[in-house]
Tab-separated table of C-alpha atoms in Angstrom:
chain	number	residue	atom	x	y	z
A	803	MET	CA	95.572	114.893	82.845
A	804	GLU	CA	95.423	112.061	80.339
A	805	GLY	CA	96.594	108.737	81.734
A	806	ASN	CA	96.186	109.778	85.378
A	807	MET	CA	93.976	107.856	87.783
A	808	SER	CA	91.292	108.562	90.342
A	809	LEU	CA	91.451	106.388	93.457
A	810	SER	CA	89.455	105.703	96.604
A	811	LEU	CA	91.566	105.142	99.718
A	812	LYS	CA	90.529	103.481	102.966
A	813	VAL	CA	93.285	104.386	105.409
A	814	TRP	CA	93.622	103.262	109.018
A	815	ARG	CA	93.751	106.230	111.419
A	816	GLN	CA	94.730	105.776	115.062
A	817	SER	CA	96.045	108.485	117.373
A	818	ASP	CA	98.142	106.127	119.548
A	819	LYS	CA	98.429	102.502	120.693
A	820	ASP	CA	95.751	102.912	123.363
A	821	ALA	CA	93.201	104.642	121.156
A	822	ALA	CA	90.488	102.935	119.143
A	823	GLY	CA	91.384	103.228	115.473
A	824	GLY	CA	89.288	103.015	112.358
A	825	PHE	CA	89.274	103.465	108.606
A	826	GLU	CA	88.739	106.831	106.984
A	827	ASP	CA	87.808	107.251	103.316
A	828	TYR	CA	89.614	109.605	100.965
A	829	LYS	CA	89.350	110.422	97.259
A	830	LEU	CA	92.371	111.246	95.126
A	831	ALA	CA	92.276	112.470	91.554
A	832	HIS	CA	95.039	113.029	88.987
A	833	VAL	CA	97.292	110.305	90.411
A	834	SER	CA	100.140	109.624	87.999
A	835	PRO	CA	100.838	105.921	87.337
A	836	ASP	CA	104.535	106.775	87.611
A	837	MET	CA	104.219	107.886	91.241
A	838	SER	CA	105.498	105.585	93.939
A	839	PHE	CA	102.976	104.541	96.588
A	840	LEU	CA	104.622	106.870	99.099
A	841	GLU	CA	104.534	109.770	96.646
A	842	MET	CA	100.825	109.125	96.312
A	843	PHE	CA	100.570	109.422	100.110
A	844	ASP	CA	102.524	112.686	99.933
A	845	VAL	CA	99.846	114.009	97.564
A	846	LEU	CA	97.114	112.801	99.931
A	847	ASN	CA	98.752	114.557	102.874
A	848	GLU	CA	99.146	117.793	100.935
A	849	GLN	CA	95.441	117.599	100.120
A	850	LEU	CA	94.562	116.993	103.788
A	851	ILE	CA	96.742	119.892	104.956
A	852	GLU	CA	95.081	122.224	102.429
A	853	GLU	CA	91.711	121.120	103.821
A	854	GLY	CA	92.844	121.903	107.369
A	855	LYS	CA	92.933	118.240	108.366
A	856	GLU	CA	95.662	116.204	110.055
A	857	PRO	CA	97.895	114.347	107.577
A	858	VAL	CA	98.338	110.595	107.721
A	859	SER	CA	101.417	109.461	109.662
A	860	PHE	CA	103.470	106.824	107.860
A	861	ASP	CA	107.041	105.599	108.200
A	862	HIS	CA	109.657	106.209	105.505
A	863	ASP	CA	113.328	107.011	105.127
A	864	CYS	CA	115.469	106.053	102.135
A	865	ARG	CA	112.639	105.411	99.644
A	866	GLU	CA	115.077	103.153	97.808
A	867	GLY	CA	113.945	99.769	99.108
A	868	ILE	CA	116.822	99.254	101.531
A	869	CYS	CA	115.884	100.750	104.921
A	870	GLY	CA	112.758	98.714	105.705
A	871	ALA	CA	110.807	101.658	107.105
A	872	CYS	CA	107.883	101.753	104.643
A	873	SER	CA	105.725	99.226	106.479
A	874	MET	CA	102.223	99.306	105.001
A	875	TYR	CA	99.627	96.565	104.635
A	876	ILE	CA	98.072	97.229	101.214
A	877	ASN	CA	94.923	95.414	100.104
A	878	GLY	CA	95.642	92.574	102.499
A	879	ARG	CA	99.326	92.124	101.629
A	880	PRO	CA	102.485	93.521	103.228
A	881	HIS	CA	104.058	96.070	100.853
A	882	GLY	CA	101.295	95.544	98.302
A	883	PRO	CA	100.551	93.293	95.335
A	884	LEU	CA	104.015	92.807	93.816
A	885	ARG	CA	106.543	90.189	94.882
A	886	GLY	CA	110.002	91.283	95.979
A	887	VAL	CA	109.057	94.980	96.224
A	888	THR	CA	108.898	97.372	99.164
A	889	THR	CA	106.092	99.924	99.501
A	890	CYS	CA	108.383	102.781	98.469
A	891	GLN	CA	109.286	100.934	95.261
A	892	LEU	CA	105.671	100.053	94.450
A	893	HIS	CA	104.337	102.293	91.693
A	894	MET	CA	100.764	103.329	91.087
A	895	ARG	CA	100.757	101.639	87.682
A	896	SER	CA	100.203	98.444	89.682
A	897	PHE	CA	96.645	99.717	90.272
A	898	LYS	CA	93.814	100.699	87.959
A	899	ASP	CA	91.752	103.840	87.580
A	900	GLY	CA	88.823	103.734	90.008
A	901	ASP	CA	90.421	101.185	92.354
A	902	THR	CA	89.751	101.177	96.073
A	903	ILE	CA	92.955	100.670	98.062
A	904	VAL	CA	92.882	99.619	101.714
A	905	VAL	CA	95.947	100.608	103.738
A	906	GLU	CA	96.665	99.377	107.277
A	907	PRO	CA	99.610	99.185	109.684
A	908	TRP	CA	101.322	95.911	110.567
A	909	ARG	CA	99.058	93.805	112.782
A	910	ALA	CA	101.094	92.194	115.593
A	911	SER	CA	101.074	92.639	119.351
A	912	ALA	CA	104.881	92.935	119.261
A	913	PHE	CA	104.500	95.900	116.855
A	914	PRO	CA	102.170	98.309	118.710
A	915	VAL	CA	100.766	101.183	116.686
A	916	ILE	CA	102.444	104.522	117.387
A	917	LYS	CA	100.131	106.522	115.155
A	918	ASP	CA	98.104	105.758	112.030
A	919	LEU	CA	100.347	103.538	109.855
A	920	VAL	CA	103.462	103.821	112.030
A	921	VAL	CA	104.288	100.882	114.304
A	922	ASP	CA	106.950	100.435	116.962
A	923	ARG	CA	109.468	97.850	115.720
A	924	ASP	CA	111.917	98.245	118.599
A	925	ALA	CA	111.322	94.551	119.336
A	926	PHE	CA	113.538	93.723	116.349
A	927	ASP	CA	116.313	95.921	117.743
A	928	ARG	CA	116.118	94.149	121.093
A	929	VAL	CA	116.379	90.754	119.372
A	930	ILE	CA	119.525	91.934	117.584
A	931	SER	CA	120.924	93.331	120.840
A	932	ALA	CA	120.473	89.907	122.439
A	933	GLY	CA	122.978	88.246	120.118
A	934	GLY	CA	122.938	89.416	116.513
A	935	PHE	CA	126.466	90.790	116.540
A	936	VAL	CA	130.153	89.854	116.803
A	937	SER	CA	131.683	91.262	119.984
A	938	VAL	CA	135.165	89.797	119.595
A	939	ASN	CA	137.831	92.475	119.105
A	940	THR	CA	139.472	91.555	115.805
A	941	GLY	CA	141.637	94.659	115.442
A	942	ASN	CA	141.750	96.687	112.259
A	943	ALA	CA	139.694	95.777	109.227
A	944	GLN	CA	141.184	92.896	107.270
A	945	ASP	CA	141.922	92.994	103.574
A	946	ALA	CA	139.001	91.708	101.538
A	947	ASN	CA	140.665	88.435	100.551
A	948	SER	CA	142.554	87.681	103.776
A	949	LEU	CA	139.835	85.397	105.197
A	950	PRO	CA	139.129	82.447	102.912
A	951	ILE	CA	135.386	81.864	102.635
A	952	ALA	CA	133.774	79.329	100.334
A	953	LYS	CA	131.773	81.045	97.604
A	954	GLU	CA	128.617	79.083	98.451
A	955	SER	CA	128.854	80.197	102.092
A	956	ALA	CA	129.548	83.797	101.081
A	957	ASP	CA	126.580	83.804	98.688
A	958	ASP	CA	124.240	82.317	101.301
A	959	ALA	CA	125.428	84.784	103.947
A	960	PHE	CA	124.939	87.691	101.545
A	961	ALA	CA	121.417	86.510	100.695
A	962	ALA	CA	120.529	86.304	104.403
A	963	ALA	CA	122.077	89.715	105.077
A	964	ALA	CA	119.722	91.215	102.482
A	965	CYS	CA	116.999	91.212	105.172
A	966	ILE	CA	116.059	94.844	105.850
A	967	GLY	CA	114.101	94.184	109.057
A	968	CYS	CA	110.890	95.699	107.716
A	969	GLY	CA	108.625	93.285	109.573
A	970	ALA	CA	106.653	92.081	106.543
A	971	CYS	CA	107.325	88.496	107.612
A	972	VAL	CA	105.621	89.161	110.949
A	973	ALA	CA	102.710	90.941	109.276
A	974	ALA	CA	102.209	88.102	106.780
A	975	CYS	CA	102.368	85.280	109.328
A	976	LYS	CA	99.074	84.127	110.840
A	977	ASN	CA	100.961	83.686	114.132
A	978	ALA	CA	102.921	86.957	113.856
A	979	SER	CA	106.143	84.945	114.008
A	980	ALA	CA	109.519	86.647	113.596
A	981	MET	CA	111.355	83.439	112.687
A	982	LEU	CA	112.322	84.571	109.180
A	983	PHE	CA	113.856	87.802	110.441
A	984	VAL	CA	115.698	86.126	113.323
A	985	SER	CA	116.881	83.247	111.148
A	986	ALA	CA	118.268	85.648	108.524
A	987	LYS	CA	120.269	87.551	111.147
A	988	ILE	CA	121.565	84.333	112.687
A	989	SER	CA	122.374	82.774	109.314
A	990	GLN	CA	124.502	85.623	108.015
A	991	LEU	CA	126.826	85.257	111.013
A	992	ALA	CA	126.690	81.459	111.319
A	993	LEU	CA	127.929	81.091	107.744
A	994	LEU	CA	130.975	83.342	108.141
A	995	PRO	CA	134.233	82.849	110.082
A	996	GLN	CA	133.711	86.086	111.998
A	997	GLY	CA	130.533	84.718	113.551
A	998	GLN	CA	131.912	81.485	114.932
A	999	ALA	CA	133.161	82.765	118.317
A	1000	GLU	CA	129.652	83.284	119.691
A	1001	ARG	CA	127.860	80.757	117.538
A	1002	SER	CA	127.045	78.410	120.418
A	1003	ILE	CA	125.017	81.001	122.317
A	1004	ARG	CA	123.744	83.376	119.607
A	1005	ALA	CA	120.692	81.380	118.546
A	1006	GLU	CA	119.647	80.584	122.095
A	1007	LYS	CA	119.789	84.232	123.207
A	1008	MET	CA	118.061	85.643	120.135
A	1009	VAL	CA	115.259	83.081	120.188
A	1010	ALA	CA	114.718	83.689	123.912
A	1011	GLN	CA	114.406	87.426	123.251
A	1012	MET	CA	112.084	86.808	120.292
A	1013	ASP	CA	109.788	84.810	122.562
A	1014	ALA	CA	109.979	87.455	125.279
A	1015	GLU	CA	108.838	90.112	122.789
A	1016	GLY	CA	105.605	88.217	122.177
A	1017	PHE	CA	106.125	87.025	118.616
A	1018	GLY	CA	104.208	83.872	117.724
A	1019	ALA	CA	105.477	80.411	116.874
A	1020	CYS	CA	106.431	79.291	113.374
A	1021	THR	CA	104.144	76.716	111.751
A	1022	ASN	CA	105.980	76.591	108.407
A	1023	THR	CA	103.219	77.950	106.190
A	1024	GLY	CA	105.778	79.973	104.213
A	1025	ALA	CA	103.779	83.216	104.022
A	1026	CYS	CA	106.749	85.087	105.508
A	1027	SER	CA	109.115	84.242	102.662
A	1028	ALA	CA	106.415	84.678	100.013
A	1029	GLU	CA	105.722	88.252	101.157
A	1030	CYS	CA	109.291	89.233	102.044
A	1031	PRO	CA	110.394	92.131	99.802
A	1032	LYS	CA	113.926	90.692	99.752
A	1033	GLU	CA	112.686	87.111	99.239
A	1034	ILE	CA	114.615	85.711	102.210
A	1035	SER	CA	114.611	81.916	101.922
A	1036	LEU	CA	112.882	79.525	104.320
A	1037	GLU	CA	116.179	77.622	104.380
A	1038	ASN	CA	117.294	80.158	106.972
A	1039	ILE	CA	114.578	78.978	109.361
A	1040	ALA	CA	115.852	75.414	108.992
A	1041	ARG	CA	119.355	76.676	109.753
A	1042	LEU	CA	118.086	78.565	112.802
A	1043	ASN	CA	116.502	75.384	114.135
A	1044	ARG	CA	119.801	73.531	113.719
A	1045	GLU	CA	121.721	76.364	115.374
A	1046	TYR	CA	119.254	76.474	118.263
A	1047	ILE	CA	119.400	72.725	118.914
A	1048	GLY	CA	123.203	72.869	118.770
A	1049	ALA	CA	123.204	75.802	121.179
A	1050	LYS	CA	121.038	73.881	123.659
A	1051	PHE	CA	123.686	71.145	123.795
A	1052	SER	CA	126.766	73.385	123.989
A	1053	SER	CA	125.669	76.770	125.368
A	1054	SER	CA	127.123	78.193	128.541
A	1055	ALA	CA	124.594	81.048	128.591
A	1056	VAL	CA	122.576	81.468	131.748
């Protein structure tokens, strides 16, 4: 069909976290530039199934850029070549006819490969469980305007809450640090009245769990924010550092 593309794919295949993985080469023809990257993978898998081969495992859910599941390393960049875009929202018009596209899973010891392009991101859930919540019983939901919040604080909290926990920050960081993710989750609560009750211990607990999961240290290179599909600001990391130092002075956590 006129306007469609032919592509060469180098896709990482790995049966489980203990197996030795490697790249396999595939050819795709008649790829519409209006397809999303995941739709292109759907076409690849249909082709593999028709050939009697095992389809490529990849993670996806909403395909609307809000769930964070579509974790693919594309041509050396998390979520591909565009800024502020998740893999599911990346369209094939971002590539050219005849291109070779290399697709890998996230590379971090804290994100072990489950199969092919799917990684285990339960480490993020455990970090949230350590302190990324408000446990105080506040009764029924309040009316929207009953808690006065400065607009600047509300805007900053909303921007931090935009983090979808995809793990691109970890994949982009040379140290596989999760500081951007953790700082976003801490910031959204530290900036709001509802988050004040546990503020003194939240940062300390979440950072301790982050370290226990095996994420690396932050060296402020900024790759995390540059590759984040929601463009979470590095200012959140600065806030996390302030929260953590404050927690060390006031925390009663064991």
